[in-house]
PDB file of C-alpha atoms (C1' of nucleotides) in Angstrom:
ATOM      1  CA  MET A  29     -26.932 -48.974   3.258  1.00 80.00           C
ATOM      2  CA  ALA A  30     -27.454 -49.923   6.633  1.00 88.00           C
ATOM      3  CA  TRP A  31     -24.998 -49.734   9.321  1.00 92.00           C
ATOM      4  CA  THR A  32     -23.780 -53.209   9.644  1.00 92.00           C
ATOM      5  CA  ASP A  33     -21.766 -54.332  12.700  1.00 92.00           C
ATOM      6  CA  GLU A  34     -18.826 -54.564  10.685  1.00 89.00           C
ATOM      7  CA  ARG A  35     -19.359 -51.133   8.729  1.00 92.00           C
ATOM      8  CA  ILE A  36     -19.489 -49.643  12.239  1.00 92.00           C
ATOM      9  CA  ASP A  37     -16.522 -51.455  13.034  1.00 91.00           C
ATOM     10  CA  THR A  38     -14.762 -50.077  10.289  1.00 91.00           C
ATOM     11  CA  LEU A  39     -15.859 -46.831  11.194  1.00 92.00           C
ATOM     12  CA  ARG A  40     -14.866 -47.018  14.493  1.00 90.00           C
ATOM     13  CA  LYS A  41     -11.343 -48.267  13.603  1.00 89.00           C
ATOM     14  CA  MET A  42     -10.816 -45.427  11.516  1.00 91.00           C
ATOM     15  CA  TRP A  43     -12.344 -42.836  13.155  1.00 92.00           C
ATOM     16  CA  GLU A  44      -9.919 -43.883  16.345  1.00 87.00           C
ATOM     17  CA  ASP A  45      -7.067 -44.030  13.981  1.00 85.00           C
ATOM     18  CA  GLY A  46      -7.841 -40.249  12.943  1.00 87.00           C
ATOM     19  CA  GLN A  47      -9.047 -40.901   9.692  1.00 89.00           C
ATOM     20  CA  THR A  48     -11.064 -37.946   8.405  1.00 92.00           C
ATOM     21  CA  ALA A  49     -14.702 -38.568   7.927  1.00 93.00           C
ATOM     22  CA  SER A  50     -14.253 -38.172   3.896  1.00 92.00           C
ATOM     23  CA  GLN A  51     -11.702 -41.201   3.959  1.00 92.00           C
ATOM     24  CA  ILE A  52     -14.081 -43.181   6.228  1.00 93.00           C
ATOM     25  CA  ALA A  53     -17.096 -42.670   4.097  1.00 94.00           C
ATOM     26  CA  GLU A  54     -15.126 -43.263   0.869  1.00 89.00           C
ATOM     27  CA  ALA A  55     -13.773 -46.314   2.311  1.00 90.00           C
ATOM     28  CA  LEU A  56     -16.963 -47.551   3.439  1.00 88.00           C
ATOM     29  CA  GLY A  57     -18.577 -46.418   0.211  1.00 86.00           C
ATOM     30  CA  GLN A  58     -22.418 -45.656  -0.331  1.00 88.00           C
ATOM     31  CA  VAL A  59     -22.105 -42.930   2.876  1.00 92.00           C
ATOM     32  CA  SER A  60     -21.620 -39.503   2.696  1.00 93.00           C
ATOM     33  CA  ARG A  61     -19.154 -37.894   5.108  1.00 94.00           C
ATOM     34  CA  ASN A  62     -22.091 -36.368   6.822  1.00 94.00           C
ATOM     35  CA  ALA A  63     -23.424 -40.185   7.421  1.00 95.00           C
ATOM     36  CA  VAL A  64     -20.030 -40.669   8.738  1.00 94.00           C
ATOM     37  CA  ILE A  65     -19.928 -38.226  11.111  1.00 94.00           C
ATOM     38  CA  GLY A  66     -23.287 -38.465  12.273  1.00 93.00           C
ATOM     39  CA  LYS A  67     -23.010 -42.157  13.199  1.00 93.00           C
ATOM     40  CA  ALA A  68     -19.593 -41.222  14.868  1.00 93.00           C
ATOM     41  CA  HIS A  69     -21.397 -39.108  17.322  1.00 90.00           C
ATOM     42  CA  ARG A  70     -24.247 -41.341  17.939  1.00 91.00           C
ATOM     43  CA  LEU A  71     -21.639 -44.012  18.372  1.00 89.00           C
ATOM     44  CA  GLY A  72     -20.415 -42.111  21.062  1.00 87.00           C
ATOM     45  CA  LEU A  73     -16.710 -41.852  19.802  1.00 81.00           C
ATOM     46  CA  GLN A  74     -14.837 -39.468  21.124  1.00 67.00           C
ATOM     47  CA  SER A  75     -14.785 -36.177  18.999  1.00 67.00           C
ATOM     48  CA  ARG A  76     -10.992 -35.251  17.840  1.00 69.00           C
ATOM     49  CA  PRO A  77      -9.950 -31.677  17.661  1.00 70.00           C
ATOM     50  CA  SER A  78     -12.720 -29.709  15.537  1.00 66.00           C
ATOM     51  CA  PRO A  79     -11.687 -27.114  13.416  1.00 66.00           C
ATOM     52  CA  VAL A  80     -14.436 -25.109  14.569  1.00 64.00           C
ATOM     53  CA  LYS A  81     -14.778 -25.787  18.157  1.00 59.00           C
ATOM     54  CA  PRO A  82     -12.414 -24.377  20.585  1.00 58.00           C
ATOM     55  CA  ASN A  83     -10.990 -26.963  23.016  1.00 49.00           C
ATOM     56  CA  GLU A  84     -12.342 -25.472  26.155  1.00 48.00           C
ATOM     57  CA  VAL A  85     -10.446 -27.384  28.791  1.00 45.00           C
ATOM     58  CA  ALA A  86      -8.034 -24.718  30.398  1.00 43.00           C
ATOM     59  CA  VAL A  87     -11.155 -22.477  31.959  1.00 41.00           C
ATOM     60  CA  GLU A  88      -9.654 -22.876  35.531  1.00 42.00           C
ATOM     61  CA  VAL A  89      -6.012 -23.314  34.762  1.00 42.00           C
ATOM     62  CA  ALA A  90      -5.299 -19.371  35.246  1.00 42.00           C
ATOM     63  CA  ALA A  91      -7.101 -19.948  38.784  1.00 42.00           C
ATOM     64  CA  LYS A  92      -4.953 -22.771  39.662  1.00 42.00           C
ATOM     65  CA  PRO A  93      -1.490 -22.468  39.363  1.00 43.00           C
ATOM     66  CA  VAL A  94      -0.777 -25.891  40.872  1.00 40.00           C
ATOM     67  CA  VAL A  95      -0.812 -28.730  38.255  1.00 41.00           C
ATOM     68  CA  GLU A  96      -3.463 -31.338  39.009  1.00 39.00           C
ATOM     69  CA  PRO A  97      -3.388 -34.851  38.648  1.00 42.00           C
ATOM     70  CA  ALA A  98      -4.399 -35.305  35.383  1.00 40.00           C
ATOM     71  CA  ALA A  99      -7.913 -36.806  35.311  1.00 40.00           C
ATOM     72  CA  PRO A 100      -7.787 -40.286  33.640  1.00 41.00           C
ATOM     73  CA  LYS A 101      -9.374 -40.138  30.499  1.00 39.00           C
ATOM     74  CA  PRO A 102     -11.569 -43.446  30.750  1.00 40.00           C
ATOM     75  CA  VAL A 103     -13.007 -42.873  26.953  1.00 38.00           C
ATOM     76  CA  VAL A 104      -9.776 -43.267  25.081  1.00 38.00           C
ATOM     77  CA  ALA A 105      -8.598 -46.791  24.822  1.00 38.00           C
ATOM     78  CA  ALA A 106      -5.192 -46.947  23.330  1.00 39.00           C
ATOM     79  CA  LEU A 107      -5.141 -49.286  20.635  1.00 38.00           C
ATOM     80  CA  PRO A 108      -3.022 -52.315  20.684  1.00 39.00           C
ATOM     81  CA  GLU A 109      -1.580 -51.685  17.259  1.00 38.00           C
ATOM     82  CA  VAL A 110       0.827 -48.935  16.511  1.00 39.00           C
ATOM     83  CA  SER A 111      -1.275 -45.906  15.088  1.00 38.00           C
ATOM     84  CA  LYS A 112      -0.314 -42.318  14.431  1.00 37.00           C
ATOM     85  CA  PRO A 113      -0.077 -40.488  17.593  1.00 40.00           C
ATOM     86  CA  VAL A 114      -3.008 -38.166  17.185  1.00 38.00           C
ATOM     87  CA  GLU A 115      -2.463 -36.951  20.954  1.00 37.00           C
ATOM     88  CA  VAL A 116      -3.203 -33.263  21.212  1.00 38.00           C
ATOM     89  CA  VAL A 117      -1.915 -33.063  24.860  1.00 40.00           C
ATOM     90  CA  ALA A 118       0.037 -30.112  25.163  1.00 41.00           C
ATOM     91  CA  ALA A 119       3.413 -30.821  24.339  1.00 41.00           C
ATOM     92  CA  PRO A 120       6.690 -29.738  26.612  1.00 42.00           C
ATOM     93  CA  PRO A 121       8.210 -26.821  24.611  1.00 43.00           C
ATOM     94  CA  ALA A 122      10.966 -27.866  22.989  1.00 41.00           C
ATOM     95  CA  ASP A 123      14.439 -26.499  24.252  1.00 40.00           C
ATOM     96  CA  PRO A 124      14.519 -22.727  23.702  1.00 40.00           C
ATOM     97  CA  VAL A 125      17.934 -23.283  22.074  1.00 40.00           C
ATOM     98  CA  PHE A 126      18.608 -20.005  20.399  1.00 39.00           C
ATOM     99  CA  GLU A 127      21.813 -21.848  18.714  1.00 39.00           C
ATOM    100  CA  ALA A 128      24.943 -19.778  19.040  1.00 40.00           C
ATOM    101  CA  ASP A 129      27.285 -22.142  17.806  1.00 42.00           C
ATOM    102  CA  GLU A 130      26.672 -23.989  14.873  1.00 42.00           C
ATOM    103  CA  ASP A 131      28.063 -25.762  12.230  1.00 43.00           C
ATOM    104  CA  GLU A 132      27.993 -23.813   9.462  1.00 42.00           C
ATOM    105  CA  ASP A 133      27.527 -24.184   5.693  1.00 43.00           C
ATOM    106  CA  ALA A 134      24.431 -26.591   6.380  1.00 41.00           C
ATOM    107  CA  GLU A 135      22.940 -25.214   3.275  1.00 43.00           C
ATOM    108  CA  ILE A 136      23.609 -21.894   1.351  1.00 41.00           C
ATOM    109  CA  SER A 137      20.998 -19.453   2.551  1.00 43.00           C
ATOM    110  CA  ASP A 138      19.913 -16.797  -0.219  1.00 44.00           C
ATOM    111  CA  ALA A 139      17.326 -15.582   1.883  1.00 43.00           C
ATOM    112  CA  PRO A 140      17.696 -11.632   0.917  1.00 45.00           C
ATOM    113  CA  VAL A 141      16.405 -11.244   4.295  1.00 43.00           C
ATOM    114  CA  ALA A 142      18.406  -9.620   7.340  1.00 42.00           C
ATOM    115  CA  ALA A 143      21.503  -9.891   6.063  1.00 41.00           C
ATOM    116  CA  PRO A 144      23.761  -9.571   9.150  1.00 44.00           C
ATOM    117  CA  ALA A 145      26.131  -6.791   8.770  1.00 41.00           C
ATOM    118  CA  PRO A 146      29.527  -7.686   7.976  1.00 44.00           C
ATOM    119  CA  VAL A 147      31.167  -6.059  10.756  1.00 41.00           C
ATOM    120  CA  ALA A 148      29.296  -6.609  13.893  1.00 40.00           C
ATOM    121  CA  PRO A 149      28.451  -3.634  15.975  1.00 41.00           C
ATOM    122  CA  PRO A 150      28.769  -3.631  19.471  1.00 43.00           C
ATOM    123  CA  GLN A 151      24.786  -3.425  19.783  1.00 42.00           C
ATOM    124  CA  PRO A 152      23.444  -5.461  17.285  1.00 44.00           C
ATOM    125  CA  ILE A 153      20.276  -3.756  15.824  1.00 43.00           C
ATOM    126  CA  LEU A 154      17.082  -5.554  16.148  1.00 48.00           C
ATOM    127  CA  ARG A 155      14.400  -4.606  13.355  1.00 48.00           C
ATOM    128  CA  SER A 156      11.356  -5.559  12.890  1.00 51.00           C
ATOM    129  CA  VAL A 157       9.603  -5.386   9.479  1.00 48.00           C
ATOM    130  CA  GLY A 158       6.541  -3.582   9.121  1.00 45.00           C
ATOM    131  CA  PRO A 159       3.308  -3.719   6.633  1.00 50.00           C
ATOM    132  CA  GLY A 160       4.840  -3.155   3.375  1.00 48.00           C
ATOM    133  CA  GLY A 161       8.112  -4.431   4.043  1.00 48.00           C
ATOM    134  CA  PHE A 162      10.021  -1.642   5.358  1.00 45.00           C
ATOM    135  CA  LEU A 163      12.251  -1.684   8.330  1.00 48.00           C
ATOM    136  CA  ARG A 164      11.082  -0.372  11.622  1.00 49.00           C
ATOM    137  CA  GLN A 165      13.263   1.526  13.757  1.00 48.00           C
ATOM    138  CA  SER A 166      14.695   0.444  16.707  1.00 48.00           C
ATOM    139  CA  PRO A 167      13.766   3.194  19.731  1.00 49.00           C
ATOM    140  CA  GLY A 168      17.715   4.226  19.968  1.00 47.00           C
ATOM    141  CA  GLU A 169      17.922   4.819  15.972  1.00 47.00           C
ATOM    142  CA  GLN A 170      18.258   8.369  14.805  1.00 50.00           C
ATOM    143  CA  GLN A 171      18.399   7.891  11.234  1.00 49.00           C
ATOM    144  CA  ALA A 172      15.068   8.768   9.509  1.00 50.00           C
ATOM    145  CA  PRO A 173      13.381   5.592   8.088  1.00 48.00           C
ATOM    146  CA  ILE A 174      13.573   5.510   4.141  1.00 50.00           C
ATOM    147  CA  THR A 175      10.169   5.806   3.211  1.00 53.00           C
ATOM    148  CA  PRO A 176       9.442   4.099   0.144  1.00 50.00           C
ATOM    149  CA  ALA A 177       7.905   5.892  -2.423  1.00 54.00           C
ATOM    150  CA  PRO A 178       4.214   5.397  -2.570  1.00 51.00           C
ATOM    151  CA  PRO A 179       3.000   3.111  -5.477  1.00 50.00           C
ATOM    152  CA  ARG A 180       1.469   4.370  -8.151  1.00 54.00           C
ATOM    153  CA  ARG A 181      -1.959   3.683  -9.129  1.00 54.00           C
ATOM    154  CA  LEU A 182      -2.977   2.166 -12.204  1.00 51.00           C
ATOM    155  CA  VAL A 183      -6.344   3.280 -13.439  1.00 50.00           C
ATOM    156  CA  PRO A 184      -7.468   1.104 -16.214  1.00 51.00           C
ATOM    157  CA  ALA A 185      -9.002   3.323 -19.006  1.00 51.00           C
ATOM    158  CA  LYS A 186     -12.663   2.740 -19.597  1.00 50.00           C
ATOM    159  CA  PRO A 187     -13.065   0.150 -22.451  1.00 52.00           C
ATOM    160  CA  SER A 188     -15.482   2.212 -24.228  1.00 60.00           C
ATOM    161  CA  ALA A 189     -17.106   5.314 -24.310  1.00 57.00           C
ATOM    162  CA  ASP A 190     -20.721   4.127 -24.230  1.00 62.00           C
ATOM    163  CA  MET A 191     -19.921   2.553 -20.814  1.00 64.00           C
ATOM    164  CA  ALA A 192     -19.238   6.235 -19.123  1.00 64.00           C
ATOM    165  CA  GLY A 193     -21.239   6.902 -16.129  1.00 72.00           C
ATOM    166  CA  LYS A 194     -22.207   3.274 -15.463  1.00 74.00           C
ATOM    167  CA  THR A 195     -20.223   1.442 -12.816  1.00 74.00           C
ATOM    168  CA  THR A 196     -18.032  -1.772 -14.623  1.00 73.00           C
ATOM    169  CA  LEU A 197     -16.552  -4.309 -13.290  1.00 70.00           C
ATOM    170  CA  LEU A 198     -13.252  -2.228 -13.047  1.00 69.00           C
ATOM    171  CA  ASP A 199     -14.873   0.351 -10.671  1.00 71.00           C
ATOM    172  CA  LEU A 200     -15.648  -2.388  -8.033  1.00 68.00           C
ATOM    173  CA  SER A 201     -14.220  -1.820  -4.722  1.00 72.00           C
ATOM    174  CA  ASP A 202     -15.259  -2.613  -1.187  1.00 75.00           C
ATOM    175  CA  ARG A 203     -17.104   0.544  -0.764  1.00 79.00           C
ATOM    176  CA  ILE A 204     -19.089   0.114  -4.123  1.00 79.00           C
ATOM    177  CA  CYS A 205     -22.293  -1.716  -4.312  1.00 75.00           C
ATOM    178  CA  LYS A 206     -21.976  -4.657  -6.653  1.00 80.00           C
ATOM    179  CA  TRP A 207     -25.513  -5.520  -7.522  1.00 80.00           C
ATOM    180  CA  PRO A 208     -25.251  -6.498 -11.066  1.00 77.00           C
ATOM    181  CA  LEU A 209     -27.855  -4.675 -13.213  1.00 75.00           C
ATOM    182  CA  GLY A 210     -28.475  -6.484 -16.688  1.00 76.00           C
ATOM    183  CA  HIS A 211     -26.555  -9.470 -17.716  1.00 72.00           C
ATOM    184  CA  PRO A 212     -23.013 -10.283 -18.023  1.00 70.00           C
ATOM    185  CA  GLY A 213     -22.213 -10.133 -21.670  1.00 70.00           C
ATOM    186  CA  GLU A 214     -24.629  -7.744 -22.504  1.00 68.00           C
ATOM    187  CA  PRO A 215     -23.409  -4.355 -23.695  1.00 71.00           C
ATOM    188  CA  ASP A 216     -24.476  -2.168 -20.862  1.00 74.00           C
ATOM    189  CA  PHE A 217     -24.258  -5.059 -18.200  1.00 73.00           C
ATOM    190  CA  HIS A 218     -22.885  -2.476 -15.205  1.00 80.00           C
ATOM    191  CA  PHE A 219     -23.271  -2.579 -11.265  1.00 81.00           C
ATOM    192  CA  CYS A 220     -25.554  -0.655  -8.994  1.00 82.00           C
ATOM    193  CA  GLY A 221     -22.256   1.485  -7.870  1.00 80.00           C
ATOM    194  CA  ASP A 222     -23.819   3.019  -5.027  1.00 83.00           C
ATOM    195  CA  LYS A 223     -21.977   3.394  -1.615  1.00 83.00           C
ATOM    196  CA  VAL A 224     -22.507  -0.256   0.311  1.00 78.00           C
ATOM    197  CA  ASN A 225     -24.313  -0.745   3.227  1.00 77.00           C
ATOM    198  CA  PRO A 226     -20.670  -1.041   5.608  1.00 72.00           C
ATOM    199  CA  GLY A 227     -20.039  -4.636   5.870  1.00 72.00           C
ATOM    200  CA  PHE A 228     -21.804  -5.984   2.965  1.00 74.00           C
ATOM    201  CA  PRO A 229     -21.173  -5.887  -0.505  1.00 76.00           C
ATOM    202  CA  TYR A 230     -24.453  -4.175  -1.548  1.00 80.00           C
ATOM    203  CA  CYS A 231     -25.970  -0.795  -0.807  1.00 81.00           C
ATOM    204  CA  VAL A 232     -28.799  -0.477   1.837  1.00 76.00           C
ATOM    205  CA  ALA A 233     -31.729  -1.171  -0.735  1.00 77.00           C
ATOM    206  CA  HIS A 234     -29.824  -4.248  -2.233  1.00 77.00           C
ATOM    207  CA  CYS A 235     -29.280  -5.773   0.614  1.00 68.00           C
ATOM    208  CA  GLY A 236     -32.585  -5.812   1.281  1.00 74.00           C
ATOM    209  CA  HIS A 237     -32.874  -8.012  -1.551  1.00 69.00           C
ATOM    210  CA  ALA A 238     -29.893 -10.045  -1.018  1.00 71.00           C
ATOM    211  CA  TYR A 239     -30.627 -10.796   2.516  1.00 66.00           C
ATOM    212  CA  GLN A 240     -33.521 -12.392   4.298  1.00 60.00           C
ATOM    213  CA  ALA A 241     -34.481 -13.861   7.395  1.00 59.00           C
ATOM    214  CA  GLN A 242     -33.983 -17.280   7.674  1.00 58.00           C
ATOM    215  CA  LEU A 243     -37.156 -19.196   8.271  1.00 54.00           C
ATOM    216  CA  PRO A 244     -37.265 -22.539   9.782  1.00 56.00           C
ATOM    217  CA  ARG A 245     -36.768 -25.283   7.201  1.00 53.00           C
ATOM    218  CA  ARG A 246     -39.942 -26.596   7.497  1.00 50.00           C
ATOM    219  CA  ASP A 247     -41.449 -23.336   6.341  1.00 53.00           C
ATOM    220  CA  ARG A 248     -39.279 -22.363   3.859  1.00 50.00           C
ATOM    221  CA  ARG A 249     -40.876 -22.083   0.754  1.00 48.00           C
ATOM    222  CA  PRO A 250     -38.998 -23.454  -2.426  1.00 50.00           C
ATOM    223  CA  PRO A 251     -37.487 -20.338  -3.846  1.00 48.00           C
ATOM    224  CA  PRO A 252     -39.069 -18.283  -6.587  1.00 51.00           C
ATOM    225  CA  PRO A 253     -38.092 -19.287 -10.077  1.00 51.00           C
ATOM    226  CA  LEU A 254     -34.584 -17.617 -11.317  1.00 49.00           C
ATOM    227  CA  PRO A 255     -34.367 -14.106 -10.320  1.00 49.00           C
ATOM    228  CA  PHE A 256     -31.123 -14.288 -12.026  1.00 51.00           C
ATOM    229  CA  GLY A 257     -28.653 -16.955 -13.746  1.00 50.00           C
ATOM    230  CA  GLY A 258     -31.598 -18.472 -15.011  1.00 47.00           C
ATOM    231  CA  PRO A 259     -31.158 -19.453 -19.093  1.00 53.00           C
ATOM    232  CA  ARG A 260     -30.708 -16.554 -21.207  1.00 54.00           C
ATOM    233  CA  VAL A 261     -33.809 -16.165 -23.314  1.00 53.00           C
ATOM    234  CA  ARG A 262     -32.603 -14.886 -27.015  1.00 44.00           C
TER     235      ARG A 262
ATOM    236  C1'  DC B  28     -12.613 -22.105  -3.396  1.00 93.18           C
ATOM    237  C1'  DC B  29     -11.045 -26.095  -0.768  1.00 93.18           C
ATOM    238  C1'  DC B  30     -11.200 -28.996   3.307  1.00 93.18           C
ATOM    239  C1'  DT B  31     -12.706 -30.036   8.582  1.00 93.18           C
ATOM    240  C1'  DG B  32     -16.223 -31.664  12.546  1.00 93.18           C
ATOM    241  C1'  DA B  33     -20.322 -30.294  14.716  1.00 93.18           C
ATOM    242  C1'  DT B  34     -25.240 -29.455  15.077  1.00 93.18           C
ATOM    243  C1'  DT B  35     -29.764 -29.248  13.681  1.00 93.18           C
ATOM    244  C1'  DC B  36     -33.747 -31.343  12.485  1.00 93.18           C
ATOM    245  C1'  DG B  37     -37.148 -33.324   9.070  1.00 93.18           C
ATOM    246  C1'  DC B  38     -37.616 -37.819   8.177  1.00 93.18           C
TER     247       DC B  38
ATOM    248  C1'  DG C  22     -31.749 -43.813  14.255  1.00 93.18           C
ATOM    249  C1'  DC C  23     -30.360 -41.717   9.950  1.00 93.18           C
ATOM    250  C1'  DG C  24     -28.214 -38.282   7.135  1.00 93.18           C
ATOM    251  C1'  DA C  25     -28.909 -33.520   4.086  1.00 93.18           C
ATOM    252  C1'  DA C  26     -28.370 -29.392   5.304  1.00 93.18           C
ATOM    253  C1'  DT C  27     -26.036 -26.142   7.522  1.00 93.18           C
ATOM    254  C1'  DC C  28     -22.550 -23.752  10.450  1.00 93.18           C
ATOM    255  C1'  DA C  29     -18.129 -22.234  11.357  1.00 93.18           C
ATOM    256  C1'  DG C  30     -12.888 -22.519  11.490  1.00 93.18           C
ATOM    257  C1'  DG C  31      -8.613 -23.340   8.698  1.00 93.18           C
TER     258       DG C  31
END
DNA sequence: CCCTGATTCGC
DNA sequence: GCGAATCAGG
């Protein structure tokens, strides 16, 4: 499908309107999301905040405390129509109202957290919640923190005796090589079980199988037929 | 997993 | 110029 003027127009409008590439592609039909993005870039459409790319603008901000007159952005033409404000300009911070007075009874909050002490102590104790949900002590506090009993670790029993010594699905952890040996569903299917190459799901030896240097596209060979996952032969 | 936009590069 | 493949963050 060719990029007719109409289609380009639609693309432009929708892109500037803040529609996602997927939406645009779907609206246009016959094109992929990638095609839309590629075309948008070739058209020189302004890239909108990418989820991947950090907006690198504020490099000099620290060096220049004085606010410069904002450089006019020539590219962005405000559309005459009312469109959703997609502006990402740093918004002025909302009023830092910590709200002391308040009309109560807005809602019955059932949050079990941080229930305020019924009798207000002269010095309210501020606590933060640590990992696991325990309450951290404030610097001044004397009382020893109540340490919750360590959770008991439940270890599932081995399903069958003939798997003794084999690394089963239940044995897998971050530290255990997950390279499969045999085939799922077969009686003795298990995993390598060696200590992993740190940072990888497999041991050093199996990492050698799992990871290979990436060649340029043109030099890539079609993959050898079905090391795993191929049709089961029975 | 899903989504997103950006980039690369064979065609 | 096109867009699939790939990358990389949310």
